[in-house]
Coordinates of C-alpha atoms in Angstrom, one line a residue:
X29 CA 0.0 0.0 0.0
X30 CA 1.5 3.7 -0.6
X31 CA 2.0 6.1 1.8
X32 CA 0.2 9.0 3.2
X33 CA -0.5 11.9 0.4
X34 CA 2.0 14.5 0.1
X35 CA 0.8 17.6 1.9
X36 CA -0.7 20.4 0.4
X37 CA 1.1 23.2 -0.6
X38 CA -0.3 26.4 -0.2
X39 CA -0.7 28.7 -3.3
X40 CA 1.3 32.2 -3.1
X41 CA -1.1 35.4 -2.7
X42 CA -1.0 37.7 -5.3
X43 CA 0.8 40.3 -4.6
X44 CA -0.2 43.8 -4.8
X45 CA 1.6 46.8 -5.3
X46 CA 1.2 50.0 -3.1
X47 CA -0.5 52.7 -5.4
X48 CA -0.7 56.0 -4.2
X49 CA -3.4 58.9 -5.4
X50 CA -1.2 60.2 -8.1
X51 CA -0.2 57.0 -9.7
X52 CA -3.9 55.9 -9.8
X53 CA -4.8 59.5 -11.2
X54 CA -2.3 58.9 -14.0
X55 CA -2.8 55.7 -14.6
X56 CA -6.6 56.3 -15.2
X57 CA -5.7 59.2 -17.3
X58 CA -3.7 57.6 -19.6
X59 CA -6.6 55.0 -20.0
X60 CA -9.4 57.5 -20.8
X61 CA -7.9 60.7 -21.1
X62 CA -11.2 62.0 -22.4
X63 CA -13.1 62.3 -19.1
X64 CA -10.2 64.9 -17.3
X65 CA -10.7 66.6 -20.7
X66 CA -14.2 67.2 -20.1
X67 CA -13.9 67.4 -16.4
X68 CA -11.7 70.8 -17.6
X69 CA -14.2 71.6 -20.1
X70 CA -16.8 71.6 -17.1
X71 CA -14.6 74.2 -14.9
X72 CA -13.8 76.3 -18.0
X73 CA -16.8 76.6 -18.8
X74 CA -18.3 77.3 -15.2
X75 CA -16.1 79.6 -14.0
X76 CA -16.3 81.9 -17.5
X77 CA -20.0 81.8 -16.8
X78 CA -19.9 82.7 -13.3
X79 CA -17.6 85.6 -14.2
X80 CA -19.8 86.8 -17.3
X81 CA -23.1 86.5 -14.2
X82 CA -20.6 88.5 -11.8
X83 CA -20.6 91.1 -14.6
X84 CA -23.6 91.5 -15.7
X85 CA -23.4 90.0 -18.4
X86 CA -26.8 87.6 -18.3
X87 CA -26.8 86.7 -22.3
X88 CA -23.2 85.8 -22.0
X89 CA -23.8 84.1 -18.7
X90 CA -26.8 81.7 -19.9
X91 CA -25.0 80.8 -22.9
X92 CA -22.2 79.4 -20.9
X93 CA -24.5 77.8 -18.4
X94 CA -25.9 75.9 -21.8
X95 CA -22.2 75.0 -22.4
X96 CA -21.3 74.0 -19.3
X97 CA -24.4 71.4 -19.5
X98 CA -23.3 70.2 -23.0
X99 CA -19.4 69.7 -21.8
X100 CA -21.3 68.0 -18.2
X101 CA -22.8 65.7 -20.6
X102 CA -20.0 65.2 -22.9
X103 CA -17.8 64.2 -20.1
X104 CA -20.6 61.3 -18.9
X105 CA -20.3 60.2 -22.6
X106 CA -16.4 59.6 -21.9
X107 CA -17.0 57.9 -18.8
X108 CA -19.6 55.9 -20.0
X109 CA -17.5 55.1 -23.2
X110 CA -14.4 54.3 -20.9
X111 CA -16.3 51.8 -18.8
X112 CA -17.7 49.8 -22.0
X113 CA -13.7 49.8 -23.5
X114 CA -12.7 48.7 -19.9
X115 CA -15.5 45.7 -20.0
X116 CA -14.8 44.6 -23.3
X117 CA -10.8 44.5 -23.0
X118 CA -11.6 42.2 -19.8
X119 CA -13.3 39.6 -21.6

């Protein structure tokens, strides 16, 4: 009759390395650099309205409150774009 079965061996952990706030932005960036674009876009466009509303300026103002929601949706588009690429490269 054979012996006892060898013992198990345990299989390594995976090991993970230590990524900090600015390695994550930049890594993220670099995979969908379209949504920081946007995100920009956004504050651009915000603060120019804001500044056109501090001056009186209401025409000005509403048309960059109209922007501001086109580059706001624009920058959802990215995301949402980014998250299908990231799904489908996973399969």
């Amino acid at each position: 009759a054979p012996g006892p079965p060898p013992p198990l061996q345990p299989s390594p952990l995976p090991v993970f390395s230590d990524e900090g706030f600015g390695d994550k932005f930049l890594r993220k960036t670099r995979e969908n650099p379209l949504v920081p674009l946007g995100c920009l876009c956004t504050v651009g466009v915000l603060t120019y309205g804001l500044i056109s509303f501090k001056r009186g300026n209401v025409r000005q103002s509403q048309l960059m409150m109209r922007a501001r929601v086109l580059a706001q949706g624009f920058t959802f588009a990215a995301l949402l774009g980014g998250m299908v690429v990231t799904a489908m490269k996973s399969r």
